[in-house]
Amino acid sequence: MSFKVTKSAPLRAELVVPGDKSISHRAIMLGALTNGPCVITNFLEGEDCLSTMAAMRKLGVTIEHPEPGTVIVHGTKGRFTAPDSDLDCGNSGTTVRLLSGILAAQPFRTRLTGDASLSKRPMRRVITPLSQMGARLSANGERDTLPLIVDGGPLTGIRYEMPHASAQVKSALLLAGLFASGRTTVVEPAPSRDHTERMLEYFQVRPVRQGNEISIHGGQTLESRDFQVPGDISSAAFWLVAAAARPGARLHIDNVGLNPTRTGILAVLVRMGARLREIVERNEGELSGVIEIEGANLTGTVIEGEEIPNVIDEIPALAVAAALAQGTTTIRGASELRVKETDRIAAIATNLRAMGVTVTEFDDGMEIVGGARLRGARLTSFGDHRIAMAFAIAGLFAEGETLIEDVECVATSYPTFEKTLNLVRAGKPFRQIPSEERGTVGASVLRSRSENPL
Ligand code: S3P
């Protein structure tokens, strides 16, 4: 499958994006740890989250799926049964790493596998701390890679200083900590997304944050509750860039997650000169609301340091914004990009260069010289959903045709992306909001922030 894109008219749209991927994974896993049924709505029907659902079912959890976007997880208070075969985590790093925390405490052996991309990604980062807690884990691949074998058992709380900021590692340890004796403390070198902490609190378990340390006491039971997943700001990112960088564009995104550990993309776009407004309307464990944006001429910026974990999944989209901006954009301290679904630094550099952009690659980032006219090119996604979608957006700005090959991977996080892309390509204003969602807009405003006024 491929996307064929040509230069489009400025985007004018009101839309919603599918449920948040990180939160959908956690809703299934933490729902399974509760003491009863949890109805999860706006669940992301992406392949990654379906991998989590299949794995939890194999562990004996009853999960109903009465209609698309709704799942009912019947919590087992954290008691699972040994699976009769491998747990296939597909393309999903979040599935394998968070599950390893839960499995470290189970009195049985599990074997976790994944696709070719996941089978290249590092697992040492969870093996080291979970082994310190008392589990036995081994990665049987060549370089601490899948298959991962987890021999779970009784765990003891530890204090662990993470060598780099990772929400997946932090979450694995907090989930293991729920089963451990005493207290488990994770020290973060920089803040990473805090969905696990928020969802634990929502289910009535209180992790304690003190500065950059998060602690949890073992032996607590999660209380079952229904939960609505907000839209995924990482999926919204592609349309945000498409609108922000094009004078004349206007975009309204409804019911999108606005957790401050995820909204770094808004701060970066504002620094680049984007005109936008963020309106927080709901706070139900997670903050959510509206983003409105009007197109402008952007300028380059620097993205580095503590901001990196907050924008890590948005860098492919932001790199496209950088190519469209005047001046140079520098991204540093982002070596984690090399071990995502693909080596995203190399993938971005290859594709931008093919479109006529000057890019210098560093081990931990890149420098992008903005302002050149993008030319259409024949590109590949490198099997990475976010590379596929980011370069579909680049194609909307390029002279001539852009072809992105190997885009099936988009189904991991945004199965309806192509549908929205087709509406954008048609060049007419459109509205893609279910009527019940639109009714909530403006219902109550908890916080509103306008930057570079609209
Ligand atoms: C995620 C955390 C991030 C992110 C990934 C999802 C999560 O990874 O890149 O897409 O759901 O916790 P790291 O924790 O490895 O940085």
XYZ file of C-alpha atoms and ligand atoms in Angstrom:
470
model
C 0.000 0.000 0.000
C 1.135 3.565 -0.650
C -0.002 7.179 -0.232
C 0.082 9.435 -3.284
C -0.004 13.110 -2.317
C 0.191 16.383 -4.228
C 0.142 20.009 -3.138
C -3.173 20.839 -1.464
C -5.199 23.938 -0.699
C -4.809 25.273 2.889
C -6.404 22.879 5.374
C -9.762 24.075 6.735
C -11.282 21.500 8.998
C -12.910 20.542 12.257
C -12.026 17.033 13.286
C -11.397 14.498 16.013
C -8.527 12.045 16.108
C -8.762 8.442 17.383
C -8.149 7.511 21.010
C -4.717 7.921 22.541
C -2.452 4.929 22.004
C -0.472 5.171 25.258
C -3.672 5.579 27.283
C -5.543 2.774 25.468
C -2.757 0.289 26.318
C -2.848 1.331 29.942
C -6.655 1.238 30.148
C -6.569 -2.460 29.229
C -3.643 -3.394 31.466
C -4.674 -1.379 34.497
C -8.338 -2.285 33.993
C -7.259 -5.927 34.275
C -5.616 -5.141 37.624
C -8.852 -3.748 39.105
C -11.460 -5.609 41.110
C -14.335 -5.544 38.603
C -15.617 -4.470 35.187
C -14.334 -1.276 33.528
C -16.052 0.078 30.417
C -13.406 1.788 28.287
C -14.730 4.111 25.580
C -12.939 5.766 22.658
C -10.416 2.913 22.875
C -7.946 3.039 19.968
C -8.674 0.210 17.537
C -5.065 0.292 16.355
C -2.981 -2.828 15.909
C -0.678 -1.985 18.827
C -3.533 -1.763 21.334
C -5.166 -4.868 19.870
C -1.864 -6.678 20.598
C -2.220 -5.640 24.239
C -5.835 -6.812 24.288
C -4.929 -10.218 22.802
C -2.057 -10.656 25.269
C -4.272 -9.876 28.282
C -6.901 -12.313 27.030
C -4.217 -15.004 26.804
C -3.426 -14.274 30.438
C -6.995 -15.209 31.314
C -8.625 -11.768 31.399
C -12.163 -11.537 30.029
C -12.373 -8.591 27.660
C -15.597 -7.863 25.790
C -15.476 -5.801 22.625
C -19.157 -5.040 22.004
C -18.552 -2.380 19.362
C -15.612 -0.536 17.815
C -14.121 1.836 20.372
C -15.714 0.175 23.410
C -14.114 -2.562 25.471
C -15.196 -3.969 28.806
C -12.271 -5.276 30.824
C -13.170 -7.561 33.709
C -10.507 -6.921 36.318
C -8.981 -9.943 38.033
C -7.260 -8.058 40.890
C -3.980 -8.868 39.172
C -4.444 -12.647 39.196
C -3.590 -14.107 35.823
C -3.227 -17.566 34.360
C -0.217 -18.923 32.474
C -0.678 -18.479 28.707
C -0.602 -21.608 26.567
C 1.645 -19.986 23.939
C 3.854 -16.935 23.276
C 2.457 -13.433 23.797
C 2.857 -11.744 20.417
C 3.344 -8.013 20.980
C 3.354 -7.211 17.241
C 4.968 -3.815 16.585
C 4.320 -2.465 20.070
C 7.129 -1.461 22.428
C 4.600 -0.290 25.009
C 2.944 -3.733 25.087
C 6.164 -5.647 25.686
C 7.739 -3.233 28.167
C 4.673 -2.525 30.332
C 3.587 -6.162 30.306
C 7.046 -7.258 31.439
C 6.417 -5.313 34.679
C 3.174 -7.195 35.356
C 4.600 -10.559 34.293
C 7.659 -10.154 36.515
C 5.331 -10.756 39.469
C 3.395 -13.762 38.121
C 4.209 -17.278 39.316
C 4.748 -18.630 35.792
C 6.907 -18.305 32.696
C 5.924 -16.192 29.687
C 7.638 -15.678 26.381
C 7.111 -12.365 24.587
C 7.674 -12.028 20.859
C 7.110 -9.345 18.226
C 7.481 -8.390 14.575
C 10.784 -7.708 12.796
C 10.924 -4.071 13.979
C 10.118 -4.823 17.635
C 12.601 -7.700 17.544
C 15.410 -5.157 16.991
C 14.497 -2.906 19.914
C 16.414 -2.913 23.216
C 14.937 -4.761 26.209
C 17.881 -4.430 28.623
C 16.209 -1.288 29.995
C 13.446 -3.373 31.629
C 15.512 -6.516 32.258
C 17.992 -4.756 34.570
C 15.571 -3.159 37.069
C 13.007 -5.994 37.065
C 15.826 -8.477 37.758
C 16.903 -6.306 40.689
C 13.357 -6.665 42.042
C 13.731 -10.456 42.009
C 12.295 -11.651 38.682
C 14.310 -13.622 36.148
C 14.250 -12.195 32.645
C 16.317 -13.010 29.617
C 16.270 -11.602 26.127
C 17.128 -14.404 23.779
C 17.721 -12.263 20.709
C 21.209 -11.240 19.622
C 21.524 -7.890 21.403
C 19.166 -7.974 24.397
C 16.297 -8.241 21.966
C 13.140 -10.371 21.726
C 12.075 -13.042 22.404
C 11.923 -12.012 26.052
C 11.420 -14.762 28.597
C 10.013 -13.714 31.948
C 10.101 -16.069 34.927
C 8.037 -14.173 37.449
C 7.896 -14.541 41.207
C 7.840 -12.638 44.484
C 9.257 -9.128 44.077
C 10.936 -6.698 46.462
C 10.613 -2.930 46.064
C 13.745 -1.093 44.897
C 14.878 2.463 44.258
C 15.893 2.744 40.628
C 17.533 5.681 38.865
C 16.621 5.445 35.199
C 19.622 6.143 32.943
C 17.316 7.927 30.479
C 13.782 9.270 30.637
C 11.379 6.528 29.565
C 7.683 6.306 30.382
C 7.710 2.669 29.353
C 10.435 1.728 31.841
C 8.907 3.893 34.590
C 5.523 2.261 33.995
C 6.934 -1.282 34.006
C 8.512 -0.593 37.408
C 5.405 1.026 38.895
C 3.270 -1.919 37.726
C 5.787 -4.398 39.155
C 5.860 -2.259 42.310
C 2.129 -2.877 42.835
C 2.978 -6.551 43.408
C 6.254 -6.001 45.322
C 6.862 -5.955 49.045
C 7.567 -2.487 50.419
C 8.105 0.586 48.311
C 9.282 0.900 44.728
C 10.776 4.240 43.703
C 11.636 5.339 40.184
C 13.899 8.356 39.679
C 13.415 10.173 36.364
C 16.296 12.149 34.797
C 13.647 14.265 33.001
C 9.849 14.161 33.118
C 8.261 11.580 30.820
C 4.564 11.057 30.060
C 2.679 10.382 33.298
C -0.359 8.424 32.079
C 0.385 5.434 34.317
C 0.558 7.592 37.441
C -2.667 9.389 36.512
C -4.512 6.192 35.731
C -3.354 4.524 38.956
C -4.772 7.519 40.816
C -7.981 7.327 38.813
C -8.308 3.696 39.947
C -7.720 4.834 43.562
C -4.084 3.848 44.013
C -1.863 6.739 44.895
C 1.696 6.855 43.584
C 3.615 9.610 45.383
C 5.665 12.079 43.363
C 8.416 14.011 45.114
C 10.432 16.084 42.700
C 11.742 13.668 40.106
C 10.942 10.536 42.190
C 7.759 8.505 41.928
C 7.032 5.866 44.576
C 4.391 3.212 44.955
C 3.591 0.864 47.836
C 2.937 -2.767 46.972
C -0.184 -4.716 47.849
C -2.790 -2.140 46.794
C -5.898 -3.080 44.790
C -7.215 -0.922 41.972
C -10.935 -0.012 42.141
C -12.815 -0.658 38.899
C -14.273 2.422 37.131
C -15.298 3.329 33.617
C -12.834 5.396 31.618
C -12.992 7.497 28.476
C -9.821 7.696 26.377
C -9.127 11.187 24.958
C -7.988 11.679 21.345
C -4.296 11.159 20.645
C -2.291 14.390 20.372
C 0.438 12.374 18.620
C -2.067 11.621 15.835
C -3.313 15.231 15.881
C 0.336 16.306 15.389
C 0.221 15.643 11.630
C -2.779 17.906 11.048
C -1.397 20.512 13.464
C 1.721 20.813 11.327
C -0.287 20.786 8.080
C -2.307 23.756 9.381
C 0.341 25.660 11.368
C 2.751 25.971 8.449
C 0.241 27.146 5.824
C -1.098 30.735 5.885
C -4.843 30.609 5.253
C -5.345 27.277 7.057
C -7.740 26.927 10.015
C -8.042 23.811 12.120
C -10.172 22.879 15.122
C -9.438 19.555 16.853
C -11.967 18.375 19.398
C -11.709 15.974 22.348
C -7.933 15.693 22.185
C -5.681 14.778 25.113
C -3.959 17.822 26.640
C -1.859 16.161 29.328
C 1.048 18.613 29.905
C 3.588 15.789 29.524
C 2.356 15.405 25.925
C 1.698 18.973 24.727
C 5.332 19.879 24.020
C 4.464 19.971 20.326
C 2.247 22.992 20.997
C 5.081 24.808 22.788
C 7.487 24.053 19.922
C 5.017 25.217 17.269
C 4.364 28.412 19.247
C 8.117 29.126 19.367
C 8.134 28.642 15.605
C 5.447 31.321 15.303
C 2.295 29.185 15.129
C -0.964 30.858 16.062
C -2.904 28.535 18.318
C -5.262 28.174 21.233
C -5.474 25.303 23.713
C -8.713 24.944 25.672
C -8.817 22.370 28.488
C -12.425 21.313 28.967
C -12.300 18.073 30.942
C -10.192 16.625 33.725
C -11.211 13.006 34.254
C -7.883 11.491 35.177
C -6.548 12.943 31.925
C -6.951 16.526 30.690
C -8.636 16.947 27.332
C -10.245 19.615 25.195
C -9.744 21.594 22.010
C -6.812 22.814 19.948
C -7.428 25.573 17.418
C -4.775 26.705 15.015
C -4.417 29.190 12.175
C -1.731 28.976 9.536
C 1.294 31.292 9.600
C 4.856 31.536 8.312
C 7.004 29.551 10.712
C 10.618 30.077 11.728
C 13.206 27.546 12.898
C 13.834 26.680 16.550
C 15.926 24.535 18.885
C 14.432 21.392 20.442
C 16.607 19.786 23.118
C 17.044 18.838 26.783
C 14.040 18.165 28.993
C 11.633 18.992 26.168
C 12.697 15.908 24.201
C 10.693 13.215 26.105
C 7.603 15.423 25.767
C 7.876 15.586 21.959
C 9.639 12.300 21.222
C 6.813 10.834 19.117
C 6.119 14.160 17.377
C 9.637 14.713 16.016
C 8.837 13.253 12.568
C 5.969 15.768 12.229
C 8.058 18.593 13.734
C 10.919 17.819 11.329
C 8.492 18.462 8.462
C 7.462 21.758 10.116
C 11.181 22.600 10.367
C 11.683 21.986 6.644
C 8.780 24.340 5.900
C 10.006 27.063 8.284
C 12.445 29.875 7.499
C 15.861 29.318 9.069
C 17.480 26.367 10.764
C 16.012 23.964 13.321
C 18.278 21.982 15.610
C 17.165 18.845 17.449
C 19.624 17.425 20.025
C 19.509 14.954 22.920
C 17.145 12.698 21.015
C 19.249 9.553 20.509
C 16.198 7.520 21.602
C 14.853 8.200 18.106
C 17.415 5.702 16.829
C 15.659 2.830 18.652
C 12.014 3.589 17.866
C 9.950 1.630 15.293
C 12.804 2.457 12.928
C 15.917 4.662 13.258
C 13.848 7.828 12.957
C 16.854 10.181 12.640
C 18.102 8.293 9.574
C 14.580 7.892 8.146
C 13.724 11.599 8.491
C 17.085 12.674 7.034
C 16.768 10.300 4.060
C 13.240 11.397 3.194
C 13.798 15.132 3.709
C 16.930 15.013 1.543
C 14.974 13.226 -1.196
C 12.563 16.183 -1.115
C 15.418 18.693 -1.548
C 16.061 19.675 2.090
C 19.556 20.041 3.577
C 19.856 17.932 6.733
C 22.888 17.260 8.930
C 22.606 14.134 11.039
C 24.046 13.844 14.556
C 24.128 10.764 16.763
C 21.466 12.378 18.927
C 19.527 14.528 16.496
C 19.744 16.624 13.368
C 19.912 20.087 11.897
C 17.328 20.921 9.264
C 17.737 23.905 6.952
C 14.258 25.218 6.344
C 12.832 27.312 3.577
C 13.794 25.265 0.502
C 10.974 24.425 -1.888
C 9.957 20.854 -1.200
C 9.893 18.650 -4.275
C 7.752 15.575 -4.600
C 9.673 12.319 -4.348
C 9.316 8.577 -4.065
C 9.757 7.743 -0.383
C 9.412 4.817 1.970
C 7.953 4.710 5.473
C 10.737 2.378 6.649
C 7.813 0.402 8.106
C 7.241 3.185 10.661
C 3.736 4.623 11.051
C 4.861 8.092 12.134
C 7.353 8.411 9.248
C 4.584 7.434 6.798
C 2.167 10.040 8.154
C 4.732 12.844 8.566
C 5.810 12.527 4.926
C 2.229 12.418 3.698
C 1.961 15.895 5.280
C 5.230 16.983 3.627
C 3.725 15.882 0.296
C 0.839 18.335 0.807
C 3.413 21.168 0.537
C 5.616 19.795 -2.261
C 5.782 20.585 -5.961
C 4.887 17.476 -7.947
C 3.795 14.107 -6.640
C 5.012 12.462 -3.438
C 4.646 8.713 -3.164
C 5.116 7.079 0.218
C 5.438 3.328 0.028
C 4.853 0.663 2.661
C 2.190 2.520 4.641
C 0.240 -0.447 6.097
C 2.069 0.354 9.354
C -0.186 3.397 9.836
C -2.795 0.974 11.207
C -0.708 0.544 14.366
C -1.709 3.973 15.678
C -4.115 5.733 13.263
C -6.234 3.303 11.219
C -8.423 6.101 9.798
C -5.550 8.398 8.780
C -6.037 7.819 5.056
C -9.713 8.727 5.267
C -8.851 12.119 6.733
C -5.925 12.536 4.326
C -8.330 12.042 1.410
C -10.573 14.825 2.739
C -7.528 17.103 3.069
C -6.385 16.246 -0.457
C -9.818 17.112 -1.839
C -9.001 20.689 -0.789
C -12.485 21.665 0.485
C -13.338 22.635 4.073
C -14.638 19.604 5.986
C -16.011 18.541 9.334
C -15.263 15.106 10.736
C -16.719 15.234 14.238
C -19.423 12.848 15.495
C -22.375 15.020 16.593
C -22.278 13.815 20.210
C -18.659 15.005 20.553
C -19.320 18.438 19.157
C -22.004 18.981 21.807
C -19.354 19.094 24.530
C -17.373 21.923 22.978
C -17.466 25.048 25.075
C -19.405 23.197 27.798
C -16.950 24.388 30.407
C -13.486 25.809 30.078
C -11.014 24.738 32.746
C -8.066 26.534 31.172
C -7.599 28.422 27.950
C -4.286 29.539 26.520
C -3.859 31.536 23.351
C -0.433 32.030 21.833
C 0.562 34.362 18.995
C -3.106 35.375 19.114
C -5.526 33.945 16.566
C 5.291 5.430 25.353
C 6.465 6.022 25.769
C 7.481 6.527 24.833
C 6.903 6.709 23.441
C 6.103 5.529 23.000
C 4.939 5.285 23.940
C 4.350 4.937 26.375
O 8.540 5.598 24.757
O 7.928 6.987 22.512
O 5.582 5.742 21.699
O 3.189 4.624 26.044
O 4.748 4.856 27.547
P 9.724 5.552 25.858
O 9.112 5.387 27.161
O 10.560 4.376 25.481
O 10.463 6.831 25.729
